[in-house]
Each structure stands twice: as structure tokens, then as C-alpha cells.
């Protein structure tokens, strides 16, 4: 069995990959907004958060690389599409609708903070420290995004944000699809703990902003990105993301 397969078969590694892959793809797709934000403040903030998400994914890939003897870039770019553990939400096209892009990032940030907290409790000291640092930095994103949700709830963009929430609700629940291996390793209660924290935190902000949306856990029989079943658009995103690396494999940057 190869080192890559060892990693993909490891439950804790799959949990770490679900976070890292979410942040990698979120940074990639949200990066399309660079230079296109509705106002300068948001353009700069969005680009900064995309860069953060990419660097945060790298911190987890580096940890996994050290543990399994793999190059972090190989983990990030040289897996087949079916081996990525990112959820459906982070890959859904936003069609350059700023409300969809904002709500998507808000849902993910609210998930990433408690997910990193739980991941830090089941790994070694090195993983715990990395999760602590990442949780703090993702928390900064979260505070910024929460403020924007409250502002938009009282502004002219209210209807567009409400429509984006309704559009993304079914994708948002797939944040909580159990990655391969975790459904049989006693991690279901971990998932439920993260969901409880996520739903309570999002509900509080939604109530303040005056938005409503039905958020629930995914049906157990629904198989999505966490278990390698991605939509067609993810394959296209994966090809685009890897285009330069495929032209010169193993190049040093």
C-alpha cells in the first residue's frame, strides 16, 4: 500500500483532509473575485481571506505530509478528483453573484472554527497546535463575515442574501457529510457536536440580521464530496487548479 493510500485510509487524516480540501477549494474559487468585489473594502478583504484559506490548507497538508512521508504539494495537487474530501458547498459555482459567494464563505467559516477545535482534540500535540492557530485566524474571518451579514440584513441587499441562503442551504448541510472511514470509527458524535455548535452560532446571527433558512444534517444515504462523489463542475475546477503543475510536474517555485 502506498503512502497516499495509507493517508486516505486513515480516519483522522480524512477529517483533516475534509478541512484542508474545503479551504483549498474555497480559496481557489473565491480567488476568481479578485479585482471584482462590489466595493474596494470587500475586494481587498475577499482576496485576503482567499490567500488565508490557501495558506491554512497548506498547514494541514504539511502536517499530513510529515506524518505520511508525502510532499504537501503532492497531497494538494496530485490526487485524483475522487480522492478529494471537499464538500459540495465549496465547489458550487456562484455565477459571480456576490451574495452567493458571501453566504458560502460565511457558512464555511462557521463550520471551520468548531471543526478545527474538534480535530485538535483527536490528534497529536503538533496537530493540536496547528488547529489552535488556524482556529484563531478563521475566527477573524468569521467576525468580519458576521458583521457583514448583520449589515446586509438591514440594507438594500437583504433580498439577494436571503435568496442566496435558500439556494445554498442544501449544499451547506453537506459540510456535515462524514468522510470515508469516519462513519465506522465512532466519529458520528464528533460530527453532531460540530453541527450543534454551527447551527447555534449561525442561528444567532440569522436572528440578529432577520434572515431565515432551514439548516439540517444531510441524509445518511446521500453521498457527496466528502466521500469522493463530486459534481461535474468539480472535475473542471480540479483540472483548472492543476493546469500549471501538470505542465511542469515537480517544478520548484
Backbone as a ProteinNet text record, in pm:
[ID]
protein_1_A
[PRIMARY]
XXXXXXXXXXXXXXXXXXXXXXXXXXXXXXXXXXXXXXXXXXXXXXXXXXXXXXXXXXXXXXXXXXXXXXXXXXXXXXXXXXXXXXXXXXXXXXXXXXXXXXXXXXXXXXXXXXXXXXXXXXXXXXXXXXXXXXXXXXXXXXXXXXXXXXXXXXXXXXXXXXXXXXXXXXXXXXXXXXXXXXXXXXXXXXXXXXXXXXXXXXXXXXXXXXXXXXXXXXXXXXXXXXXXXXXXXXXXXXXXXXXXXXXXXXXXX
[TERTIARY]
84.3	0	88.5	55.1	135.8	108.4	199.1	180.8	52.1	20.3	-103.4	-224.4	-226.2	-338.1	-345.6	-229.7	-229.5	-299.1	-269	-331.1	-481.5	-520.7	-662.2	-744.2	-678.8	-748.6	-748.8	-683.2	-671.4	-785.3	-865.4	-980.6	-944.3	-842.5	-804.2	-753.3	-677	-628.8	-745	-848.6	-964.8	-1037.1	-1043.6	-1103.2	-1020.2	-887.7	-800	-811.4	-820.2	-834.2	-965.5	-1072.4	-1200.7	-1191	-1115.6	-1097	-1000.7	-886.5	-785.6	-839.8	-909.6	-962.6	-1071.4	-1154.1	-1253.4	-1185.7	-1082.4	-1015	-938	-878.2	-808.3	-904.1	-1015.8	-1109.9	-1181	-1211	-1274.4	-1180.1	-1052.5	-956.4	-943	-950.9	-938	-1057.7	-1178.7	-1296.2	-1324.5	-1301.8	-1326.7	-1219.2	-1104	-1000	-1042.8	-1144.7	-1196.1	-1252.7	-1281.4	-1339.5	-1234.1	-1107.7	-1003.4	-1016.3	-1030.6	-1049.9	-1193.5	-1285.9	-1426.1	-1522.5	-1472.1	-1559.7	-1646.5	-1764	-1858	-1806.7	-1722.4	-1657.5	-1512.7	-1426.7	-1284.4	-1258.6	-1329.3	-1310	-1332.7	-1440.5	-1473.3	-1378.8	-1335.1	-1241.8	-1112.1	-1060.1	-935.8	-957	-1067.6	-1094.6	-1113.3	-1186.2	-1210.9	-1080.7	-997	-868.9	-780.6	-781.2	-701.1	-748.5	-880.7	-933.5	-903.8	-907.4	-873.1	-728.3	-638.3	-497.9	-481.8	-554.8	-550	-596.4	-707.6	-761.3	-659.5	-590.7	-488.9	-373.3	-329.2	-218.9	-262.7	-390.2	-440.4	-448.1	-489	-490.8	-348.8	-251.6	-112.4	-63.3	-102.5	-59	-103.7	-224.4	-273.5	-208	-186.9	-116.9	26.6	91.5	227.3	228	129	120.4	103	9.9	-14	108.1	177.1	296.9	404.7	423	521.9	481.9	354.1	307.8	315.5	286.9	280.1	394.8	490.3	604.5	570.6	487.7	444.3	477.2	502.9	520.6	383.6	372.3	242.8	181.8	267	213.9	155	212.6	157.6	19.2	6	-125.1	-225.7	-184.6	-276.9	-317.5	-223.3	-248.5	-246.7	-193.1	-174.1	-266.3	-368.4	-472	-571.9	-635.8	-744	-865.5	-958.1	-1075.8	-1152.2	-1162	-1238.4	-1172.1	-1045.6	-973.6	-976.4	-1044.6	-1059.9	-1181	-1168.1	-1272.2	-1350.3	-1335.8	-1409.4	-1558.4	-1637.3	-1782.7	-1839.6	-1965.3	-2031.1	-2040.5	-2053.5	-2075.1	-1960.7	-1836.4	-1723.8	-1697	-1754.2	-1728	-1844.7	-1960.1	-2076.1	-2047.9	-2069.5	-2042.3	-2131.3	-2072.9	-2153	-2203.4	-2162.2	-2205.7	-2181.3	-2077.3	-2039.3	-2154.5	-2227.1	-2327.7	-2261.9	-2239	-2165.8	-2238	-2369.9	-2445.3	-2417.7	-2414	-2385.8	-2243.6	-2147.5	-2008.5	-1993.2	-2060.7	-2050.8	-2114.7	-2234.6	-2304.9	-2228.8	-2176	-2097	-1979.6	-1904.7	-1788.4	-1831.7	-1944.9	-1996.1	-2031.6	-2100.6	-2133.4	-2005.8	-1906.4	-1783.9	-1705.8	-1695.9	-1621	-1683.8	-1816.8	-1884.4	-1861.7	-1840.1	-1809.2	-1663.1	-1573.5	-1430.3	-1384.2	-1439.4	-1393.3	-1420.3	-1544.5	-1564.6	-1502.9	-1493.3	-1430.4	-1282.6	-1214.4	-1073.5	-1057.1	-1151	-1145.1	-1154.5	-1247.1	-1263.5	-1144.5	-1094.4	-978.2	-859.7	-843.5	-732.7	-740	-858.7	-873.9	-844	-832.3	-814.8	-679.5	-596.8	-465.1	-353.9	-230.6	-116.1	-95.4	9.7	33.9	60.7	129.5	158.5	29.7	-59.8	-186.8	-270	-269.5	-343.8	-298.3	-167.5	-114.8	-150.9	-142.4	-180.1	-328.2	-410.9	-554.5	-583.6	-510.9	-530.1	-501.3	-390.9	-354.4	-454.6	-494.5	-589.2	-725.3	-766.8	-896.4	-899.9	-791.2	-783.3	-794.4	-724.3	-726.4	-859.2	-918.2	-1051	-1154.7	-1132.6	-1222.9	-1225.6	-1112.6	-1109.1	-1196.8	-1186.9	-1275.4	-1421	-1449.3	-1586.8	-1644.2	-1568.1	-1615.5	-1647.1	-1560.8	-1581.6	-1707.9	-1724	-1839.6	-1969.3	-1967.2	-2086.7	-2130.3	-2034.5	-2067.4	-2133.8	-2083.3	-2143	-2284.4	-2306.5	-2441.1	-2539.8	-2498.7	-2586.7	-2612.5	-2509.8	-2525.3	-2618.2	-2601.5	-2684.8	-2828.9	-2849.3	-2985.1	-3067	-2998.1	-3067.2	-3051.4	-2998.4	-2969.3	-3044.1	-3004.4	-3073.6	-3047.5	-2939.5	-2907.4	-2975.1	-3066.7	-3129.1	-3193.4	-3272.6	-3344	-3247.4	-3138.5	-3041.2	-2970.7	-2940.1	-2875.1	-2971	-3097.3	-3195.8	-3210.1	-3213.6	-3223.9	-3100	-2982.6	-2858.8	-2859.9	-2910.7	-2918.9	-3010.1	-3123	-3216.1	-3155.8	-3080.3	-3016.4	-2908.4	-2834.9	-2719.4	-2749.7	-2869.8	-2899.7	-2874.9	-2916.6	-2898.8	-2751.5	-2672.1	-2528.2	-2458.8	-2506.8	-2443	-2450.5	-2558.8	-2570.2	-2465.3	-2412.5	-2312	-2175.3	-2161.7	-2043.9	-2032	-2145.9	-2150.9	-2162	-2141.5	-2129.3	-2003.7	-2014.6	-1899.8	-1802.7	-1675.6	-1577	-1557.7	-1502.1	-1476	-1397.9	-1447	-1380.2	-1436.1	-1485.6	-1533.6	-1671.2	-1747.5	-1880.3	-1874.3	-1758.9	-1747.4	-1645	-1592.5	-1487.2	-1532.6	-1661.9	-1711.1	-1703.1	-1691.9	-1678.7	-1813	-1921.6	-2051.9	-2085.6	-2051.8	-2081	-1997.8	-1875.4	-1793.3	-1864.1	-1915.8	-1988.2	-2108	-2183.1	-2302.1	-2266.8	-2153.8	-2108.9	-2076.2	-2008.5	-1975.8	-2103.4	-2198	-2323.4	-2399	-2403.4	-2473.6	-2411.7	-2278	-2210	-2236.4	-2230.2	-2252.2	-2394.6	-2491.6	-2630.9	-2666.6	-2612.2	-2640	-2578.8	-2455.4	-2386.9	-2450.8	-2483.1	-2545.8	-2685.4	-2759.6	-2895.3	-2894	-2793.8	-2785.5	-2765.6	-2677.2	-2652.2	-2772.4	-2833	-2951.1	-3063.7	-3081.8	-3187.1	-3158.9	-3034.1	-2997.3	-3019.7	-2985.6	-2993.8	-3132.8	-3217.9	-3353.1	-3367	-3268.5	-3277.6	-3335.3	-3393.6	-3445.2	-3399.9	-3359.2	-3319.4	-3325.7	-3365.7	-3377.2	-3245.9	-3174.9	-3045.8	-3055.1	-3009	-3020	-2902.2	-2885.9	-2784.2	-2825	-2729	-2763.5	-2820.1	-2900.4	-2949.9	-2831.8	-2835.1	-2722.2	-2692.6	-2797	-2776	-2723.3	-2718.9	-2671.8	-2519.1	-2460.9	-2315.5	-2271.1	-2180.9	-2132.1	-1981.2	-1931.4	-1788.6	-1702.4	-1753.1	-1673.5	-1633.1	-1712.3	-1681.4	-1644.2	-1602.1	-1543.8	-1639.2	-1767.8	-1862.9	-1888.8	-1816.1	-1823.1	-1905.7	-1958.9	-2031.9	-1934.3	-1987.8	-1904.5	-1821.4	-1879	-1804.5	-1678.3	-1676.2	-1553.9	-1439.9	-1469.3	-1365.2	-1304.7	-1389.1	-1340.1	-1254.8	-1298.6	-1220.7	-1086.7	-1089.2	-967.3	-867.1	-915.8	-829.1	-769.5	-852.1	-804.6	-699.8	-726.3	-636.2	-499.6	-497.3	-374.5	-306.2	-359.5	-310.6	-161	-114.9	26.3	115.2	74.2	155.6	166.9	60.7	64.7	159.6	178.7	269	415.1	445.3	584	584.4	552.4	544.5	676.9	666.5	785.2	865.3	815.7	889.1	895	1003.7	1017.8	978.9	908.1	856.4	932.7
-119.1	0	125.1	223.6	344.9	438.5	535.9	634.9	713.5	742.8	815.8	734.2	604.6	520.6	506.7	498.8	495.6	619	734.3	858.1	857.4	816.9	818.9	717.4	616.8	515.7	546.9	655	690	784.4	749.6	832.5	975.5	993	1128.1	1208.4	1144.1	1212	1254.6	1171.7	1208	1328.6	1337	1453.3	1577.8	1566.4	1679.2	1718.2	1618.4	1646.5	1716.4	1681.5	1746.6	1896.6	1935.2	2077.3	2139.8	2074.6	2128.8	2142	2039.6	2043.8	2149.7	2166.5	2273.8	2409.3	2433.2	2562.6	2582.5	2475.1	2485.1	2525.5	2455.9	2484	2616.8	2650.7	2780	2892.9	2881.2	2982.8	2991.5	2876.3	2873.3	2939.9	2898.1	2951.4	3095.9	3130	3268.3	3361.7	3305	3386.8	3446.5	3388.6	3444	3584	3620.6	3751.9	3861.2	3826.8	3928.4	4035.3	4160.5	4271.3	4294.2	4210	4218.9	4242.7	4262.9	4285.8	4408.8	4412.3	4522.4	4657.7	4658.2	4779.8	4744.9	4847	4821.9	4745.2	4781.6	4713.2	4563.7	4526.7	4385.7	4315.2	4385.1	4324.6	4286.2	4378.2	4351.7	4241.8	4250.6	4151.3	4012.4	4003.2	3873.1	3810.9	3891.5	3840	3795.3	3873	3837.9	3706.9	3690	3566.6	3446.9	3466.7	3357.3	3314.3	3411.8	3378.7	3306.4	3353.1	3285.7	3141.1	3120.6	2984.9	2891.5	2941	2858.8	2827.5	2926.9	2901.6	2812	2822.4	2735.7	2590.6	2572.2	2435.1	2379	2462.8	2418.4	2371.2	2439.2	2398.3	2256.3	2220.9	2085.2	1984.8	2024.3	1934.9	1909.1	2010.6	1991.7	1892.5	1904.5	1809	1666.9	1649.7	1516.9	1467.5	1559.1	1520.3	1466.7	1534.5	1486.9	1350.9	1333.7	1210	1091	1113.7	1001	999.3	1090.4	1090.9	1136	1240.2	1289.9	1438.4	1481.4	1623.2	1691.4	1802.1	1870.1	1908.4	1947.4	1982.6	1861.5	1745.2	1622.2	1595.3	1615	1595.5	1694.2	1818.7	1923.3	1907.7	1866.3	1875.8	1744.4	1638.5	1518.3	1402.9	1429.7	1328.1	1335.7	1222	1224.5	1293.1	1341.9	1411.5	1332.2	1200.3	1119	1110.2	1149.2	1141	1271.5	1371.3	1496	1484.5	1540.5	1529	1658.9	1752.8	1878.7	1854.6	1933.6	1916.9	1987.6	1959.2	2014.3	2167	2223.2	2367.1	2448.9	2408.7	2493.9	2491.5	2396.2	2386.8	2435.1	2460.9	2501	2636.2	2649.5	2776.6	2888.3	3005.8	3118.5	3207.5	3177.9	3254.2	3404.1	3436	3574.5	3654	3586.8	3651.9	3673.6	3799.4	3829.2	3776.5	3779.3	3729.4	3581	3503.6	3359.9	3337.8	3412.9	3398.7	3432.3	3536.7	3578.9	3477.1	3432.1	3336.3	3203.9	3161.1	3037.3	3048.2	3156.7	3174.2	3182.1	3245.5	3257.3	3120.1	3037.7	2901.8	2822.7	2831.8	2753.7	2801.5	2931.8	2984.8	2941.3	2941	2897	2747.9	2671.2	2528.4	2506.1	2580.8	2556.3	2575.4	2674.3	2702.6	2584.8	2534.2	2417.9	2289.7	2277.1	2157.3	2151.3	2263.4	2267.6	2240.2	2289.2	2263.3	2114.1	2045.3	1901.3	1823.3	1863	1793.6	1801.2	1915.5	1931.8	1841.9	1789.3	1703	1556.4	1518.8	1376.9	1347.3	1452.2	1431.6	1446	1447.2	1463.5	1611.5	1640.8	1778.2	1872.6	1823.3	1907.1	1946.4	1851.1	1881.9	1974.4	1951.9	2037.5	2182.4	2205.4	2341.6	2405.9	2329.5	2384.6	2421.2	2336.8	2365.6	2489.5	2506.8	2625.1	2752.4	2753.8	2871.9	2897	2791.9	2807.3	2851.9	2798.6	2836.5	2985.9	3037	3178.9	3264.9	3226.6	3306	3293.4	3173.9	3159.7	3237.7	3250	3328.4	3474.8	3527.1	3665.3	3678.7	3582.6	3581.7	3582.8	3498.9	3480.9	3610.3	3681.5	3807.6	3907.9	3913.6	4005.2	3968.4	3840.5	3795	3812.4	3786	3807.7	3953.5	4044.6	4187.5	4222	4163.4	4190.2	4133	4017.3	3960.3	4051.2	4105.7	4196.6	4324.4	4376.3	4498.3	4474.9	4362.2	4333.1	4303.6	4252.3	4227.1	4353.7	4465	4593.4	4682.1	4625.6	4706.8	4664.7	4725.9	4701.9	4562.6	4497.9	4366	4252.2	4286.1	4184.6	4070.9	4104.2	4001.2	3909.2	3964.7	3882.3	3785.1	3831.5	3743.2	3632.9	3668.5	3567.8	3462.6	3507.5	3413.3	3323.7	3379.9	3300.8	3194.8	3230	3131.8	3016	3047.1	2942.3	2854.8	2916.7	2841.7	2747.5	2791.5	2715.5	2622.6	2629.5	2552.1	2402.6	2347.3	2203.1	2167.1	2259.6	2236.2	2253.2	2349.4	2376.1	2255.1	2180.9	2064.6	1958.3	1962.4	1863.3	1891	2004.6	2024.4	1911.9	1853.4	1755.5	1611.4	1590.1	1452.6	1391	1272	1206.3	1155.8	1197.1	1147.8	996.5	938.6	795.2	752.1	646.7	593.4	645.6	768.8	826.1	774.3	724.6	675.5	543.5	476.2	348.2	354.4	472.7	484.4	561.4	569.8	635.7	786.7	843.5	988.3	1058.7	983.5	1045.3	1148.6	1117.7	1212.8	1339.5	1326.4	1444.6	1533.5	1470.8	1545.6	1616.6	1546.9	1605.7	1723.1	1713.3	1823.3	1946.6	1925.6	2036.9	2098.1	2013.2	2064.7	2147.3	2100.8	2175.6	2314.1	2320.8	2449.8	2539.2	2479.8	2554.8	2608.2	2523.5	2565.4	2671.6	2660.1	2760.2	2894.8	2892.3	3017.3	3084.4	3006.1	3065.6	3116.2	3042.8	3084.6	3218	3238.9	3364.2	3482.9	3467.8	3576.7	3596.5	3487.1	3497.5	3571.7	3543.5	3610.6	3760.1	3795.8	3937.7	4008.7	3940.1	4002.3	3992.7	3906.1	3892.2	3798.3	3709.8	3610.2	3480.2	3399.5	3268.5	3164.3	3048.4	2938.9	2809.7	2702.4	2571.5	2496.3	2473.6	2405.6	2274.7	2166.6	2034.4	1948.2	1835.1	1737.9	1669.7	1624.4	1554.9	1416.3	1367.1	1230.2	1133.7	1030.2	937	870.1	849.4	778.4	870	999.8	1093.9	1093.4	1055.8	1051.6	1169.1	1250	1367.3	1375.8	1498.7	1521.8	1467.5	1464.3	1413.2	1266.9	1196.1	1056	1035.4	1143.8	1134	1142.3	1163.4	1174.5	1322.8	1376.9	1519.8	1546.3	1667.5	1710	1733.4	1738.5	1755.1	1882.2	1988.2	2114.4	2104.3	2012.4	1997.9	1942.8	1848.9	1793.2	1904.7	1995.2	2107.8	2201.4	2226.8	2311.8	2246.9	2115.6	2040.7	2050.2	2036.6	2047.3	2186.8	2286.6	2425.4	2453.5	2407.1	2431.9	2367.4	2253.5	2177.1	2203.5	2296.8	2315.4	2345.5	2440.4	2479.1	2366	2302	2192.5	2077.2	2050	1940.7	1972	2100.1	2137.7	2114.3	2122.6	2103.5	2034.1	1903.8	1831.2	1836.4	1856.7	1856	1984.1	2087.7	2214.2	2279.4	2349.6	2426	2570.3	2629.2	2764.5	2862.8
0	0	0	-82.7	-92.9	23.9	42.4	148.5	126.9	0.6	-28.2	15.3	-14.5	25.7	177	241.4	387.9	443.6	387.3	433	407	287.7	250.7	329.3	385.3	465	614.3	653.1	794.8	835	936.8	973.8	1013.3	1097.5	1139.3	1019.5	932.5	812.3	723.7	714	634.1	691.7	823.5	888.1	856.2	869.9	838.3	691	603.3	460.6	429.1	500.6	473.5	499.7	603.7	632.6	531.8	511.1	419.7	277.7	230	93.3	78.9	182.4	179.2	164.2	244.5	241.8	111.6	59	-69.1	-179.9	-190.3	-298.7	-277.6	-151.4	-125.5	-165.9	-127.9	-168.4	-319.1	-386	-531.8	-599.4	-565.3	-635.4	-595.8	-467.4	-426.4	-483.3	-518.5	-579.9	-712.7	-775.4	-900.8	-881.4	-756.3	-727.9	-714.5	-717.2	-701.7	-810.5	-766.9	-859.7	-900.2	-850.5	-893.1	-777.7	-656.5	-542.2	-562.4	-498.6	-520.6	-472.6	-369.6	-321.5	-289	-280	-259.3	-130.2	-22.6	105.2	91.5	25.5	10.5	-85.9	-187.8	-282.4	-211.2	-130.9	-58.1	45.7	120.3	224.8	165.5	55	-7.4	-56.5	-120.4	-168.9	-53.4	54.7	172.3	234.3	245.5	303.3	213.7	82.4	-9.3	9.2	23.2	48	181.2	282.9	413	401	329.4	316.8	251.3	150	84	178.7	254.9	348.3	462.8	503.1	610.1	562.5	437.9	384.4	380.6	345.9	340.2	476.6	583.5	717.5	749.5	705.6	730.3	635.6	510.2	417.2	464.4	520.5	571.9	688	775.1	885.8	832.1	738.8	682	604.8	537.2	464.9	557.6	670.6	768.5	825.8	848.5	911.4	817	689.2	595.4	493.7	508.6	418.2	277.5	266.2	136.3	122.9	1.2	-27.6	-16.1	58.2	70.6	-63.9	-161.4	-292.8	-364.5	-340	-398	-339.6	-208.7	-145.2	-202.1	-217.7	-262.1	-407.9	-493.3	-636.8	-713.9	-657.9	-738.7	-702.3	-625.3	-605.8	-720.6	-749.2	-845	-784.9	-866.5	-813.9	-708.3	-723.9	-628.9	-491.7	-482.1	-354.9	-276.2	-328.7	-253.3	-161.7	-40.8	60.8	79.4	-13.1	-0.7	-20.5	49.6	43.5	-79.1	-106.8	-224.4	-219.4	-99.3	-86	-144.6	-118	-157.2	-306.9	-378.6	-522.2	-607.6	-547.1	-626.7	-692.9	-823.6	-892.1	-838.3	-818.4	-768.8	-881.5	-1005	-1123	-1103.9	-1029.6	-999.6	-938.3	-851.6	-767.3	-631	-595.1	-472	-349	-349.2	-233.9	-212.7	-320.2	-309.8	-258.6	-311.4	-267.8	-120	-74.1	65.6	159.2	125.5	210.9	216.6	103.6	102.9	198.8	189.8	278.1	424.4	451.1	588.1	644.7	567.4	611.9	643.5	555.7	573.8	695.3	714.4	828.5	960.2	965.5	1087.9	1113	1007.3	1023.2	1059.3	997.2	1013.6	1157.2	1226.6	1363.1	1457.2	1468.8	1556.6	1501.8	1368.9	1311.5	1348.9	1342.5	1381.9	1530.7	1608.6	1752.9	1781.6	1713.8	1736.2	1681.2	1565.3	1508.5	1603.9	1668.9	1761.4	1882.9	1911.6	2029.7	2000.5	1872.8	1840.3	1776.5	1760.9	1701.8	1804.2	1756.9	1845.8	1878.9	1955.6	2000.3	1883.4	1780.3	1664.3	1592.6	1572.3	1507.8	1595.5	1723.8	1816.7	1805.7	1799.7	1790.7	1657.1	1549.7	1419.2	1416	1472.7	1476.3	1560	1669.1	1753.7	1674.6	1602.7	1524.2	1412.1	1343.8	1233.6	1283.4	1396.7	1453	1485.5	1539.1	1571.6	1446.2	1340.3	1217.8	1144.2	1143.7	1083.8	1163.8	1294.8	1378.1	1338.5	1290.9	1242	1117.8	1027.2	909.8	955.1	1052.1	1097.4	1153.1	1233.1	1290.6	1179.8	1080.8	968.7	890.7	862.7	785.3	862.5	992.7	1074.8	1069.1	1077.1	1070.9	938.4	830	700.1	690.1	746.2	742	815.4	928.5	1003.3	923.5	860.1	781.3	662.9	596.9	480.4	519.6	640.6	686.8	700.5	716.8	732.4	609.2	500.7	383.7	259.1	147.2	20.5	-36.6	7.5	-45.5	26.9	115.4	200.7	120.7	20.2	-55.8	-130.2	-180.3	-252.8	-158.4	-37.3	59.6	103.5	126.5	164.6	54.7	-70.3	-182.5	-189.9	-162.8	-165	-56	61.5	170.4	132.8	74.6	35.1	-74.8	-165	-273.6	-221.3	-119	-70.8	46.1	102	223.6	204.7	91.7	70.6	54	1	-11.6	122.9	203.3	332.5	424.5	419.2	507.6	475.2	351.2	314	376.7	444.7	528.9	630.7	666	774.7	727	598	549.8	611.3	664.2	726.5	620.1	626.4	529.9	541.3	438.8	436.4	559.6	625.3	743.5	873.8	874	999.3	1037.7	938.4	970.6	1046.7	1046.7	1117.4	1229.7	1257.5	1357.4	1481.4	1503.9	1623.6	1619.4	1498.6	1487.8	1465.3	1461.5	1436.8	1544.5	1670	1777.8	1762.3	1708	1680.8	1579.2	1472.5	1369.5	1429.6	1514.9	1574.9	1665.4	1735.8	1821.3	1737.4	1625.2	1536.2	1479.6	1440.5	1385.5	1488.8	1612.1	1716.7	1734.8	1736.1	1750.8	1629.8	1510.4	1386.4	1378	1405.9	1393.2	1496.8	1618.9	1722.4	1685.5	1637.1	1602.6	1481.2	1378.3	1260.3	1292.2	1374.8	1411.1	1484.2	1569.6	1644.7	1550.6	1452.9	1358.1	1266.5	1222.1	1136.4	1206.6	1335.2	1411.6	1422.2	1447.1	1456.3	1323.5	1213.6	1081.9	1020.8	1075.7	1024.5	906.7	887.3	780.6	835.6	747.6	787.2	685.3	734.7	646.6	726.5	660.1	724.1	706.3	817.3	813.4	889.5	828.5	891	848.7	917.7	878.3	747.4	667.9	544	572.7	480	492.1	485.5	568.5	576.6	442.3	362.1	235.7	125	151.5	49.3	46.8	-65.4	-80	-166.4	-111.4	-182.8	-182.3	-183.9	-198.4	-87.1	36	147.6	124.8	46.2	17	-129.7	-192.9	-326	-442.8	-417.2	-528.5	-554.1	-650.6	-679.8	-805.3	-812.3	-930.9	-1046.4	-1167.1	-1286.3	-1278.6	-1221.7	-1219.3	-1134	-1035.1	-955.2	-1039.5	-1126.4	-1213.2	-1298.6	-1346.8	-1426.4	-1340.9	-1216.6	-1126.1	-1092.3	-1071.2	-1039.4	-1154.4	-1276.1	-1393.8	-1405.1	-1383.3	-1390.2	-1282.9	-1161	-1049	-1072.4	-1139.3	-1158.8	-1292.8	-1370.1	-1506.8	-1511.6	-1431.2	-1436	-1385.9	-1276.7	-1221.7	-1321.7	-1393.6	-1491.4	-1607.5	-1636.3	-1744.7	-1708	-1577	-1532.4	-1396.8	-1394.1	-1266.6	-1190.1	-1061	-976.8	-978.8	-1048.1	-1054.1	-916.7	-889.2	-765.2	-792.7	-696.4	-718.6	-631
[MASK]
+++++++++++++++++++++++++++++++++++++++++++++++++++++++++++++++++++++++++++++++++++++++++++++++++++++++++++++++++++++++++++++++++++++++++++++++++++++++++++++++++++++++++++++++++++++++++++++++++++++++++++++++++++++++++++++++++++++++++++++++++++++++++++++

